[in-house]
Short mmCIF file of C-alpha atoms and ligand atoms in Angstrom, two decimals:
data_model
loop_
_atom_site.label_atom_id
_atom_site.label_comp_id
_atom_site.label_asym_id
_atom_site.label_seq_id
_atom_site.Cartn_x
_atom_site.Cartn_y
_atom_site.Cartn_z
CA MET A 1 -7.32 44.91 174.12
CA GLU A 2 -9.36 41.92 175.00
CA GLN A 3 -11.25 41.34 172.06
CA LYS A 4 -15.40 41.04 172.96
CA SER A 5 -16.93 37.69 171.85
CA PRO A 6 -19.72 39.40 169.15
CA LYS A 7 -22.54 37.96 168.17
CA TYR A 8 -23.79 37.07 165.09
CA ILE A 9 -26.74 37.59 162.80
CA PHE A 10 -27.09 35.45 159.28
CA ILE A 11 -29.46 37.01 156.82
CA THR A 12 -30.16 34.47 153.88
CA GLY A 13 -33.04 35.17 151.30
CA GLY A 14 -35.95 32.52 149.88
CA VAL A 15 -38.49 32.92 146.93
CA VAL A 16 -36.66 35.19 144.85
CA SER A 17 -33.04 37.14 144.35
CA SER A 18 -32.73 40.89 144.55
CA LEU A 19 -35.17 41.68 147.51
CA GLY A 20 -32.87 44.00 148.84
CA LYS A 21 -31.03 41.31 152.12
CA GLY A 22 -27.91 43.91 152.14
CA VAL A 23 -30.03 46.71 152.56
CA ALA A 24 -32.38 44.85 155.69
CA ALA A 25 -29.28 43.56 156.75
CA VAL A 26 -27.85 46.69 157.70
CA SER A 27 -31.30 48.30 158.37
CA LEU A 28 -30.84 45.84 160.94
CA GLY A 29 -27.77 47.01 161.88
CA ALA A 30 -28.55 50.33 162.26
CA LEU A 31 -31.09 49.69 165.07
CA LEU A 32 -28.01 48.39 166.86
CA GLN A 33 -25.80 50.94 166.39
CA SER A 34 -28.94 53.00 167.76
CA ARG A 35 -28.85 51.64 170.94
CA GLY A 36 -25.24 52.26 170.98
CA TYR A 37 -23.64 48.55 169.73
CA ALA A 38 -20.73 48.43 167.57
CA VAL A 39 -21.95 46.77 164.28
CA HIS A 40 -20.02 45.58 161.71
CA SER A 41 -20.87 43.96 157.73
CA ARG A 42 -19.84 41.31 155.53
CA LYS A 43 -21.17 39.64 152.93
CA PHE A 44 -21.05 36.08 151.38
CA ASP A 45 -21.33 34.89 148.21
CA GLY A 46 -21.28 31.13 146.18
CA TYR A 47 -19.87 32.42 143.08
CA LEU A 48 -16.41 31.36 141.89
CA ASN A 49 -15.27 34.38 140.86
CA VAL A 50 -11.71 34.42 143.14
CA ASP A 51 -12.84 38.29 143.91
CA PRO A 52 -15.40 40.42 142.24
CA GLY A 53 -13.00 42.31 140.34
CA THR A 54 -13.25 40.01 137.67
CA MET A 55 -17.16 40.66 136.97
CA SER A 56 -18.60 42.61 134.08
CA PRO A 57 -20.54 46.02 136.16
CA LEU A 58 -23.04 44.98 133.47
CA GLN A 59 -23.82 42.38 135.77
CA HIS A 60 -22.98 43.43 139.51
CA GLY A 61 -23.36 47.37 138.93
CA GLU A 62 -20.61 49.98 139.99
CA VAL A 63 -17.19 47.99 141.27
CA TYR A 64 -16.87 49.85 144.59
CA VAL A 65 -13.64 50.08 146.33
CA THR A 66 -12.60 49.76 149.99
CA ASP A 67 -9.85 51.28 151.87
CA ASP A 68 -7.65 49.22 151.36
CA GLY A 69 -8.11 48.08 147.47
CA PHE A 70 -10.56 45.33 147.09
CA GLU A 71 -12.31 45.85 144.41
CA THR A 72 -16.29 44.33 145.46
CA ASP A 73 -20.19 44.70 144.19
CA LEU A 74 -22.17 47.46 145.39
CA ASP A 75 -22.94 45.08 148.21
CA LEU A 76 -20.54 46.72 150.29
CA GLY A 77 -21.48 50.47 149.56
CA TYR A 78 -24.80 50.38 151.26
CA TYR A 79 -22.63 48.12 154.35
CA GLU A 80 -20.64 50.88 154.63
CA ARG A 81 -22.86 54.12 153.99
CA PHE A 82 -25.60 52.78 156.09
CA LEU A 83 -23.64 51.48 159.16
CA ASP A 84 -20.40 54.60 158.70
CA ILE A 85 -17.98 51.95 159.05
CA LYS A 86 -15.03 51.18 157.00
CA LEU A 87 -14.92 47.53 155.55
CA SER A 88 -11.64 45.55 154.12
CA ARG A 89 -11.18 42.61 151.80
CA ASN A 90 -12.01 40.20 154.34
CA ASP A 91 -15.51 41.39 154.42
CA SER A 92 -16.45 40.47 150.77
CA VAL A 93 -15.61 36.98 150.58
CA SER A 94 -16.49 34.49 147.21
CA GLY A 95 -16.72 30.74 147.08
CA GLY A 96 -14.02 31.06 145.04
CA ARG A 97 -11.73 32.55 147.03
CA VAL A 98 -12.27 29.92 150.02
CA TYR A 99 -11.45 27.08 147.13
CA TRP A 100 -8.67 28.86 145.54
CA GLU A 101 -7.32 28.80 149.32
CA VAL A 102 -7.97 25.61 150.02
CA LEU A 103 -6.62 24.31 147.10
CA ASN A 104 -3.50 26.13 147.16
CA ALA A 105 -3.15 24.72 150.99
CA GLU A 106 -3.81 21.65 149.44
CA ARG A 107 -1.05 21.95 147.03
CA ARG A 108 1.82 23.12 149.49
CA GLY A 109 0.87 19.46 151.33
CA ASP A 110 -0.87 21.85 154.69
CA TYR A 111 -2.95 19.46 155.18
CA LEU A 112 -0.09 16.61 155.65
CA GLY A 113 -2.06 13.67 153.49
CA ALA A 114 -5.65 14.38 154.68
CA THR A 115 -8.08 14.05 152.14
CA VAL A 116 -9.63 17.50 151.49
CA GLN A 117 -13.28 17.37 151.82
CA THR A 118 -15.71 20.26 151.32
CA ILE A 119 -16.83 19.21 154.68
CA PRO A 120 -14.76 19.96 156.92
CA HIS A 121 -11.95 21.59 154.82
CA ILE A 122 -14.48 24.40 152.76
CA THR A 123 -16.28 25.06 155.72
CA ASP A 124 -14.08 25.06 158.40
CA LYS A 125 -11.98 28.23 155.84
CA ILE A 126 -15.68 30.46 155.45
CA LYS A 127 -15.95 29.81 159.01
CA GLU A 128 -12.79 30.88 159.88
CA TYR A 129 -14.09 34.55 157.48
CA ILE A 130 -17.63 34.63 159.22
CA ALA A 131 -15.77 34.90 162.60
CA ALA A 132 -12.37 37.24 161.73
CA PRO A 133 -11.83 39.81 164.15
CA ALA A 134 -13.66 43.09 163.14
CA ASP A 135 -13.05 46.34 165.04
CA ASN A 136 -14.35 44.74 168.17
CA ALA A 137 -17.43 44.60 166.69
CA ASP A 138 -20.37 43.50 169.25
CA PHE A 139 -22.29 42.03 166.24
CA ILE A 140 -21.59 40.73 163.05
CA ILE A 141 -23.79 40.83 160.22
CA CYS A 142 -23.19 38.50 157.25
CA GLU A 143 -25.06 38.84 154.36
CA LEU A 144 -25.26 35.32 152.08
CA GLY A 145 -25.75 36.18 148.87
CA GLY A 146 -27.86 34.27 146.34
CA THR A 147 -31.57 32.37 146.94
CA VAL A 148 -32.07 29.33 149.61
CA GLY A 149 -32.14 26.53 146.90
CA ASP A 150 -29.42 27.71 144.97
CA MET A 151 -26.98 24.74 144.03
CA GLU A 152 -23.95 27.55 145.39
CA ALA A 153 -25.93 27.94 148.37
CA ASN A 154 -25.83 24.73 149.94
CA VAL A 155 -22.18 25.00 151.28
CA LEU A 156 -22.39 28.51 152.98
CA LEU A 157 -25.75 27.01 154.78
CA GLU A 158 -23.75 24.62 155.88
CA SER A 159 -21.06 26.56 157.42
CA ILE A 160 -23.69 29.09 159.09
CA ARG A 161 -25.87 25.81 160.42
CA GLN A 162 -22.09 24.14 162.02
CA PHE A 163 -20.79 27.76 163.33
CA ALA A 164 -24.39 28.70 165.34
CA ASN A 165 -23.41 24.68 167.03
CA ASP A 166 -20.22 25.79 167.10
CA ILE A 167 -20.58 28.97 169.65
CA GLY A 168 -24.00 28.33 170.69
CA ARG A 169 -27.10 29.08 169.38
CA ARG A 170 -28.15 31.81 171.17
CA ASN A 171 -24.86 33.84 169.75
CA VAL A 172 -26.02 33.55 166.44
CA MET A 173 -29.84 35.09 164.83
CA PHE A 174 -30.56 33.63 161.48
CA VAL A 175 -32.94 36.11 160.20
CA HIS A 176 -34.51 34.98 156.29
CA LEU A 177 -35.95 37.38 153.84
CA THR A 178 -38.47 36.44 151.55
CA LEU A 179 -42.03 37.52 149.29
CA ALA A 180 -45.69 37.25 149.98
CA PRO A 181 -46.78 38.38 146.46
CA TYR A 182 -50.20 39.97 146.27
CA LEU A 183 -52.76 38.46 143.86
CA GLU A 184 -55.00 40.69 142.16
CA GLN A 185 -57.86 38.03 141.19
CA SER A 186 -57.86 36.75 144.82
CA GLY A 187 -57.02 40.51 146.43
CA GLU A 188 -54.82 38.20 148.50
CA LEU A 189 -50.78 38.23 150.18
CA LYS A 190 -50.03 35.00 149.68
CA THR A 191 -48.17 33.76 152.75
CA LYS A 192 -47.47 30.12 150.68
CA PRO A 193 -43.88 30.97 148.89
CA THR A 194 -42.76 32.28 152.36
CA GLN A 195 -44.07 28.90 153.92
CA GLN A 196 -42.01 26.58 151.46
CA SER A 197 -38.95 28.95 151.47
CA THR A 198 -38.52 28.65 154.77
CA ARG A 199 -39.11 24.68 155.17
CA LEU A 200 -36.29 24.66 152.58
CA LEU A 201 -33.67 26.42 154.83
CA LEU A 202 -35.13 24.28 157.84
CA GLU A 203 -33.69 21.47 155.19
CA SER A 204 -30.19 22.85 155.85
CA GLY A 205 -30.74 22.56 159.65
CA ILE A 206 -31.53 26.18 159.96
CA GLN A 207 -34.48 27.80 161.26
CA ALA A 208 -35.36 31.04 161.24
CA ASP A 209 -35.34 33.03 164.43
CA MET A 210 -37.35 35.98 162.65
CA LEU A 211 -38.75 36.40 158.97
CA ILE A 212 -38.57 39.88 156.77
CA VAL A 213 -41.23 39.34 154.63
CA ARG A 214 -41.39 41.92 152.07
CA SER A 215 -44.90 42.84 150.43
CA PRO A 216 -46.54 45.66 149.18
CA ARG A 217 -48.74 46.48 152.42
CA MET A 218 -47.90 45.79 155.73
CA LEU A 219 -49.26 42.12 156.85
CA GLU A 220 -52.15 41.52 158.57
CA GLN A 221 -51.83 40.04 162.12
CA SER A 222 -53.57 36.95 160.57
CA GLU A 223 -51.39 37.06 157.96
CA ARG A 224 -48.13 37.17 160.38
CA GLU A 225 -49.61 34.26 162.99
CA LYS A 226 -50.64 32.13 159.55
CA ILE A 227 -46.64 32.59 158.53
CA GLY A 228 -45.89 32.17 162.23
CA LEU A 229 -47.81 29.07 162.61
CA PHE A 230 -46.18 26.98 159.55
CA CYS A 231 -42.57 28.84 160.03
CA ASN A 232 -42.46 27.78 163.54
CA LEU A 233 -41.72 31.70 165.23
CA PRO A 234 -43.65 33.74 167.50
CA GLU A 235 -46.23 35.65 164.93
CA ARG A 236 -44.11 38.92 166.65
CA SER A 237 -40.92 38.07 164.98
CA VAL A 238 -42.30 38.05 161.29
CA ILE A 239 -41.62 41.76 160.03
CA SER A 240 -43.44 43.33 157.10
CA GLY A 241 -40.60 44.17 155.02
CA VAL A 242 -43.33 47.01 153.00
CA ASN A 243 -42.28 48.61 150.16
CA VAL A 244 -40.80 52.39 150.72
CA ASP A 245 -39.93 55.04 148.18
CA ASN A 246 -36.34 55.59 149.83
CA ILE A 247 -34.28 52.95 151.58
CA TYR A 248 -33.37 55.40 154.36
CA LYS A 249 -37.14 54.80 155.50
CA ILE A 250 -36.33 50.94 156.15
CA PRO A 251 -35.03 51.34 159.50
CA LEU A 252 -38.00 53.53 160.85
CA ALA A 253 -40.33 50.89 159.17
CA TYR A 254 -38.46 47.64 161.11
CA GLU A 255 -38.07 49.99 164.16
CA ALA A 256 -42.17 50.65 163.91
CA GLN A 257 -42.73 46.87 164.31
CA ASP A 258 -39.91 46.33 167.47
CA MET A 259 -36.87 44.75 165.30
CA PHE A 260 -35.14 45.85 168.11
CA ALA A 261 -36.90 44.03 170.67
CA ARG A 262 -36.98 40.79 168.59
CA ALA A 263 -33.06 40.60 168.67
CA ALA A 264 -32.63 41.87 172.02
CA GLU A 265 -35.18 39.41 172.76
CA HIS A 266 -33.38 36.76 170.86
CA PHE A 267 -29.78 37.47 172.62
CA GLY A 268 -30.93 38.46 175.60
CA LEU A 269 -29.99 41.83 175.75
CA GLU A 270 -31.80 44.51 177.20
CA ASN A 271 -34.57 45.87 175.46
CA LYS A 272 -33.89 49.43 175.30
CA ALA A 273 -35.19 52.97 173.39
CA GLY A 274 -32.83 54.34 170.34
CA ASP A 275 -31.68 57.10 168.72
CA LEU A 276 -32.72 57.03 165.10
CA SER A 277 -32.51 60.72 164.59
CA ARG A 278 -29.74 60.34 161.78
CA PHE A 279 -32.87 58.57 160.29
CA HIS A 280 -35.94 60.92 160.90
CA ARG A 281 -33.71 63.36 159.47
CA ILE A 282 -33.75 62.01 156.11
CA GLU A 283 -37.43 61.14 156.78
CA LYS A 284 -38.17 65.31 157.12
CA TYR A 285 -35.56 65.50 153.96
CA LEU A 286 -37.27 64.02 151.73
CA SER A 287 -41.18 64.92 153.03
CA GLY A 288 -39.66 68.89 152.57
CA ASP A 289 -41.09 70.82 149.63
CA LEU A 290 -37.68 72.36 149.08
CA GLN A 291 -35.82 73.95 145.98
CA GLU A 292 -34.84 72.14 143.52
CA VAL A 293 -30.87 72.01 141.75
CA GLU A 294 -30.39 70.30 138.67
CA ILE A 295 -27.01 68.87 137.74
CA ALA A 296 -25.63 67.45 134.67
CA MET A 297 -23.73 64.40 134.94
CA VAL A 298 -21.53 63.97 131.35
CA GLY A 299 -21.12 60.00 131.48
CA LYS A 300 -21.46 56.62 129.25
CA TYR A 301 -22.50 54.02 131.57
CA PHE A 302 -26.48 54.84 131.85
CA ASP A 303 -27.41 51.56 130.18
CA VAL A 304 -25.94 49.88 133.05
CA PRO A 305 -27.95 49.79 136.20
CA ASP A 306 -26.42 51.16 139.12
CA ALA A 307 -22.98 51.82 137.42
CA TYR A 308 -23.02 55.43 139.35
CA LYS A 309 -24.40 54.26 142.44
CA SER A 310 -22.00 55.99 144.77
CA LEU A 311 -21.78 58.45 142.71
CA ASN A 312 -26.22 59.24 142.89
CA GLU A 313 -26.04 58.50 146.85
CA ALA A 314 -23.57 61.35 147.25
CA LEU A 315 -25.49 63.87 145.58
CA PHE A 316 -28.47 63.23 147.42
CA HIS A 317 -26.31 62.92 150.68
CA ALA A 318 -25.04 66.43 149.62
CA GLY A 319 -28.72 67.49 149.13
CA ILE A 320 -29.79 67.01 152.54
CA GLN A 321 -26.71 68.54 153.76
CA ASN A 322 -28.03 71.73 151.67
CA ASN A 323 -31.52 70.78 152.17
CA VAL A 324 -31.86 71.01 148.43
CA ARG A 325 -33.65 68.60 146.13
CA VAL A 326 -30.57 67.35 143.48
CA LYS A 327 -32.13 66.45 140.08
CA ILE A 328 -29.75 64.50 138.26
CA LYS A 329 -29.93 65.31 134.24
CA LYS A 330 -28.34 62.30 132.68
CA VAL A 331 -26.31 63.60 129.20
CA ASP A 332 -25.55 61.03 127.07
CA ALA A 333 -21.10 61.98 126.65
CA GLU A 334 -21.16 60.22 123.34
CA LYS A 335 -24.05 62.10 121.64
CA PHE A 336 -22.86 65.69 123.57
CA ASP A 337 -24.63 68.59 122.58
CA PRO A 338 -23.72 71.67 124.34
CA LYS A 339 -27.59 72.34 124.41
CA ASP A 340 -28.06 69.73 126.93
CA LEU A 341 -26.19 71.15 129.45
CA ALA A 342 -27.93 74.92 128.54
CA GLY A 343 -29.52 75.99 131.87
CA VAL A 344 -28.05 72.89 134.52
CA SER A 345 -26.98 74.71 137.92
CA ALA A 346 -23.82 72.28 137.15
CA ILE A 347 -22.14 70.14 135.98
CA LEU A 348 -20.16 66.71 136.92
CA VAL A 349 -17.84 64.35 134.86
CA PRO A 350 -17.68 60.86 136.28
CA GLY A 351 -14.96 58.01 136.17
CA GLY A 352 -15.18 55.93 133.04
CA PHE A 353 -13.00 53.60 131.00
CA GLY A 354 -11.73 54.05 127.15
CA ALA A 355 -11.87 56.66 124.76
CA ARG A 356 -15.93 55.79 124.29
CA GLY A 357 -17.53 59.29 125.10
CA ILE A 358 -13.84 60.96 125.48
CA ASP A 359 -14.83 64.10 123.45
CA GLY A 360 -17.85 64.95 125.04
CA LYS A 361 -16.58 64.82 128.36
CA ILE A 362 -13.64 67.58 127.48
CA ALA A 363 -16.36 69.70 125.50
CA ALA A 364 -18.51 69.11 128.84
CA ALA A 365 -15.43 70.36 130.91
CA GLU A 366 -14.80 72.96 128.12
CA TYR A 367 -18.36 74.36 128.66
CA ALA A 368 -18.45 74.44 132.53
CA ARG A 369 -14.97 76.61 132.29
CA GLU A 370 -15.88 78.94 130.02
CA ASN A 371 -19.30 79.68 130.89
CA LYS A 372 -18.53 79.80 134.39
CA ILE A 373 -21.00 77.08 135.66
CA PRO A 374 -19.80 75.03 138.99
CA TYR A 375 -17.53 72.09 137.82
CA LEU A 376 -16.53 68.36 140.15
CA GLY A 377 -14.50 66.28 137.87
CA ILE A 378 -13.94 62.78 139.36
CA CYS A 379 -11.03 60.72 137.98
CA LEU A 380 -11.46 61.10 134.57
CA GLY A 381 -13.58 63.75 135.09
CA MET A 382 -10.21 65.07 136.47
CA GLN A 383 -7.89 64.21 133.48
CA VAL A 384 -10.49 65.55 130.84
CA ALA A 385 -10.30 68.78 132.86
CA VAL A 386 -6.65 68.89 132.77
CA ILE A 387 -6.89 67.94 128.31
CA GLU A 388 -9.30 70.58 127.93
CA PHE A 389 -7.05 73.20 130.02
CA MET A 390 -3.91 72.61 128.37
CA ARG A 391 -5.67 72.10 124.64
CA ASN A 392 -7.51 75.28 124.80
CA VAL A 393 -5.97 77.94 127.89
CA ALA A 394 -2.45 76.73 127.40
CA GLY A 395 -2.61 76.36 123.40
CA ILE A 396 -1.13 72.97 123.77
CA LYS A 397 -3.54 71.21 121.10
CA ASN A 398 -2.31 67.69 121.29
CA ALA A 399 -2.22 67.71 124.69
CA HIS A 400 -4.43 63.98 125.63
CA SER A 401 -4.32 61.19 127.92
CA THR A 402 -1.91 58.16 126.32
CA GLU A 403 -5.18 56.29 127.22
CA PHE A 404 -6.35 57.32 124.00
CA SER A 405 -3.77 58.20 121.82
CA ASP A 406 0.00 57.05 121.50
CA LYS A 407 1.02 60.04 119.61
CA CYS A 408 0.00 63.57 121.52
CA GLU A 409 1.31 65.17 124.44
CA PRO A 410 1.04 63.04 126.86
CA VAL A 411 -0.22 65.51 129.98
CA ILE A 412 -1.97 62.44 131.36
CA ASP A 413 0.12 59.24 131.48
CA ILE A 414 0.83 55.96 133.11
CA MET A 415 3.77 56.90 135.53
CA PRO A 416 5.89 54.42 136.37
CA GLY A 417 8.53 54.44 139.57
CA HIS A 418 5.51 55.60 141.75
CA ASP A 419 6.05 53.70 144.81
CA LYS A 420 3.36 50.98 145.70
CA ILE A 421 2.36 50.83 141.75
CA ASP A 422 3.26 48.06 139.59
CA LEU A 423 5.31 48.73 136.89
CA GLY A 424 3.15 46.82 134.58
CA GLY A 425 0.43 49.77 134.60
CA THR A 426 -2.00 47.74 136.98
CA LEU A 427 -4.70 50.09 138.60
CA ARG A 428 -3.96 52.02 141.32
CA LEU A 429 -6.53 50.62 144.31
CA GLY A 430 -7.63 51.86 147.57
CA ALA A 431 -6.97 55.05 149.83
CA TYR A 432 -4.27 56.63 149.27
CA PRO A 433 -3.40 60.58 151.22
CA CYS A 434 -3.09 63.60 149.85
CA PHE A 435 -1.74 66.93 151.12
CA ILE A 436 -3.93 69.79 150.61
CA LYS A 437 -2.22 73.36 149.26
CA PRO A 438 -2.60 75.93 151.54
CA GLY A 439 -4.98 78.64 150.65
CA THR A 440 -6.84 77.11 147.51
CA LEU A 441 -10.40 75.93 147.36
CA ALA A 442 -9.41 72.79 147.89
CA GLU A 443 -8.16 73.48 151.70
CA LYS A 444 -11.92 75.51 152.02
CA ILE A 445 -13.83 72.45 151.20
CA TYR A 446 -11.94 69.70 153.28
CA GLY A 447 -10.54 72.02 156.66
CA ALA A 448 -7.63 70.19 157.01
CA PRO A 449 -3.65 70.04 155.64
CA LYS A 450 -4.26 65.81 154.56
CA ILE A 451 -6.86 63.72 154.16
CA SER A 452 -7.54 60.53 152.14
CA GLU A 453 -9.37 59.38 149.35
CA ARG A 454 -10.35 55.98 147.21
CA HIS A 455 -8.64 55.12 143.89
CA ARG A 456 -9.12 53.50 141.31
CA HIS A 457 -7.51 54.31 137.72
CA ARG A 458 -4.14 53.40 136.07
CA TYR A 459 -3.29 57.26 134.49
CA GLU A 460 -2.07 60.36 136.22
CA LEU A 461 -2.05 63.60 135.45
CA ASN A 462 2.11 64.18 134.85
CA ILE A 463 3.61 66.22 137.28
CA LYS A 464 6.06 67.90 135.05
CA TYR A 465 3.27 69.86 133.53
CA GLU A 466 2.70 71.77 136.62
CA ASN A 467 4.63 74.71 135.56
CA ILE A 468 2.31 75.38 132.47
CA LEU A 469 -0.78 74.67 133.97
CA SER A 470 -0.03 77.03 136.85
CA ALA A 471 1.13 79.92 134.50
CA HIS A 472 -1.87 79.43 132.85
CA GLY A 473 -4.10 79.96 136.14
CA MET A 474 -4.64 75.82 136.83
CA VAL A 475 -3.70 75.13 140.55
CA ILE A 476 -2.50 71.41 141.27
CA SER A 477 -4.05 71.83 145.18
CA GLY A 478 -3.78 68.38 146.09
CA LYS A 479 -0.52 65.70 146.04
CA SER A 480 0.44 63.01 146.99
CA PRO A 481 2.92 63.03 150.09
CA ASP A 482 5.95 62.81 147.89
CA GLY A 483 4.65 65.34 145.98
CA ARG A 484 5.16 63.56 142.42
CA LEU A 485 0.48 62.55 142.09
CA PRO A 486 -1.11 65.53 141.14
CA GLU A 487 -4.67 64.59 143.24
CA ILE A 488 -6.88 67.63 142.98
CA ILE A 489 -6.93 70.66 140.42
CA GLU A 490 -9.03 73.86 140.19
CA ILE A 491 -9.03 76.90 138.86
CA PRO A 492 -8.87 79.89 141.12
CA ASP A 493 -10.65 82.54 138.59
CA HIS A 494 -14.02 80.65 138.58
CA PRO A 495 -17.32 79.96 140.88
CA PHE A 496 -16.11 76.63 141.55
CA TYR A 497 -14.35 74.09 139.25
CA ILE A 498 -12.38 71.56 141.30
CA ALA A 499 -11.49 67.63 140.50
CA GLY A 500 -10.06 65.30 142.05
CA GLN A 501 -7.87 61.76 140.73
CA PHE A 502 -10.00 59.84 142.99
CA HIS A 503 -13.43 58.58 143.73
CA PRO A 504 -14.78 60.66 146.55
CA GLU A 505 -18.24 59.33 146.26
CA PHE A 506 -17.10 56.16 147.79
CA GLN A 507 -16.62 58.14 151.25
CA SER A 508 -19.84 60.18 151.25
CA SER A 509 -22.27 59.02 154.08
CA PRO A 510 -25.71 59.84 154.24
CA TYR A 511 -25.65 61.06 158.02
CA THR A 512 -22.78 63.85 157.15
CA GLY A 513 -22.41 64.18 153.40
CA HIS A 514 -19.10 63.98 151.85
CA PRO A 515 -17.92 67.75 152.01
CA LEU A 516 -16.50 67.70 147.99
CA PHE A 517 -20.09 67.28 147.39
CA THR A 518 -21.51 69.43 149.71
CA ALA A 519 -19.74 72.36 148.63
CA PHE A 520 -20.82 71.12 144.98
CA ILE A 521 -24.21 71.61 145.44
CA ALA A 522 -23.92 74.24 147.71
CA ALA A 523 -22.22 76.14 144.69
CA ALA A 524 -24.93 75.24 142.64
CA LEU A 525 -27.25 76.37 144.19
CA LYS A 526 -25.63 79.82 144.04
CA SER A 527 -25.21 79.52 140.13
N1 LIG B 1 -9.36 55.59 132.54
C1 LIG B 1 -9.02 56.72 133.82
C2 LIG B 1 -7.56 55.90 134.13
O1 LIG B 1 -7.74 54.27 134.33
C3 LIG B 1 -9.42 57.43 134.59
C4 LIG B 1 -10.46 55.92 135.16
C5 LIG B 1 -11.18 56.34 136.32
O2 LIG B 1 -12.45 57.72 135.71
N2 LIG B 1 -12.15 55.58 137.42
O3 LIG B 1 -6.98 56.49 135.04
#
């Protein structure tokens, strides 16, 4: 098949960090998609970690996992959800990885004695990643992490400057995201930081083609004219990035300002109307006067912002699918008190690592089972459901995971010898197929005999306990294709009790939800 020549959109940030570049990038992407274009998205960061897997979630929120098992920060989650696309390890590129590859090539002698330099060797490697093939995309959107003026950002900026020159200026659009703060005293939005940031970008040889200016209110015509005058671009290419209460409203806010028309103008494309019905549907949902359903999430990373980002999203999506408001009650597993669960409509135990809070999670699984409250277990949430069931139903009192105890009945254990998993006990990462047992709740939910879900864990339910579990009423309803790894468990004699060894939240879409979460919220509504 002939490969298309995609167009490229680069998003940089200025003035301050955390302005929401990723969401701005994919909102523009969504407008392109709504006109029928195929859009792909990538993240480039300056930092020197070779990949984000070694970075503390305390700094970066949850660890997101792609189908191909790459651990990334949560930006890729935004891209995948918003654009409904699948990304891979080549879509999250750090400075560390680029330097690592160049230095390894140097050690191998690949440069044949040449002097290895930032330009061209590092910049060429970055350009290689920018231009890497991407599913026949019409547009590749690249977000540059950090803020213009950061030392680390310089080599990235130099690379995109060169790239535009290489492939032709009209095949590349530079979008710069800035801030216009509001000053109480003068009652004004201030445009100077935007002017200065755009000038700083120009120092790297990059003229912004579009500015998105974050501000507490819409920019007035005169403010856009002023910014345009100082920043070298027409007033109509200055877009207000006005604050909204939900990120899915952003594409509509951009649409109202003709952002697509500006992109079409820049790239020489036809300006046509788009189908934004999927965002209108969410907008309508958000404004509805809806019934509320309360879900207890029994976890332990609540002090880390965004630690459960994808999970919160998946529950939000399930609310849309069920047309109900989902309220999450955060229950600290470490201070677990069954009273905290009184009155909630359903209980969810999310993934986690380490012993802290484990007893509370086990007690929550027990509470859900005994009180017939809908239960959804995610990864560790499946492991605690099994431990609890073995102890309290099958009567094996010392059942536990070897993650937490060396002297236990090891129902949850490291399973060496399974193909593709290193004997060292490294994490099982990325998408794995799972066969679903006919006649089960899992089959009803997924409506398919074979599914694929993403994993990030080290321990497994040992299949040798299957007979004990099933004799007491817990069914293993999903397994790896070779039958050796249990992937889903359920209790048929319960209104809704199901758990997976995987992280379904990584594949939930705001437009279609995820079957497991949609069914969970539907069950909560009935309880
Ligand atoms: N700590 C468990 C394991 O490593 C569960 C991990 C998780 O919930 N992601 O298997």
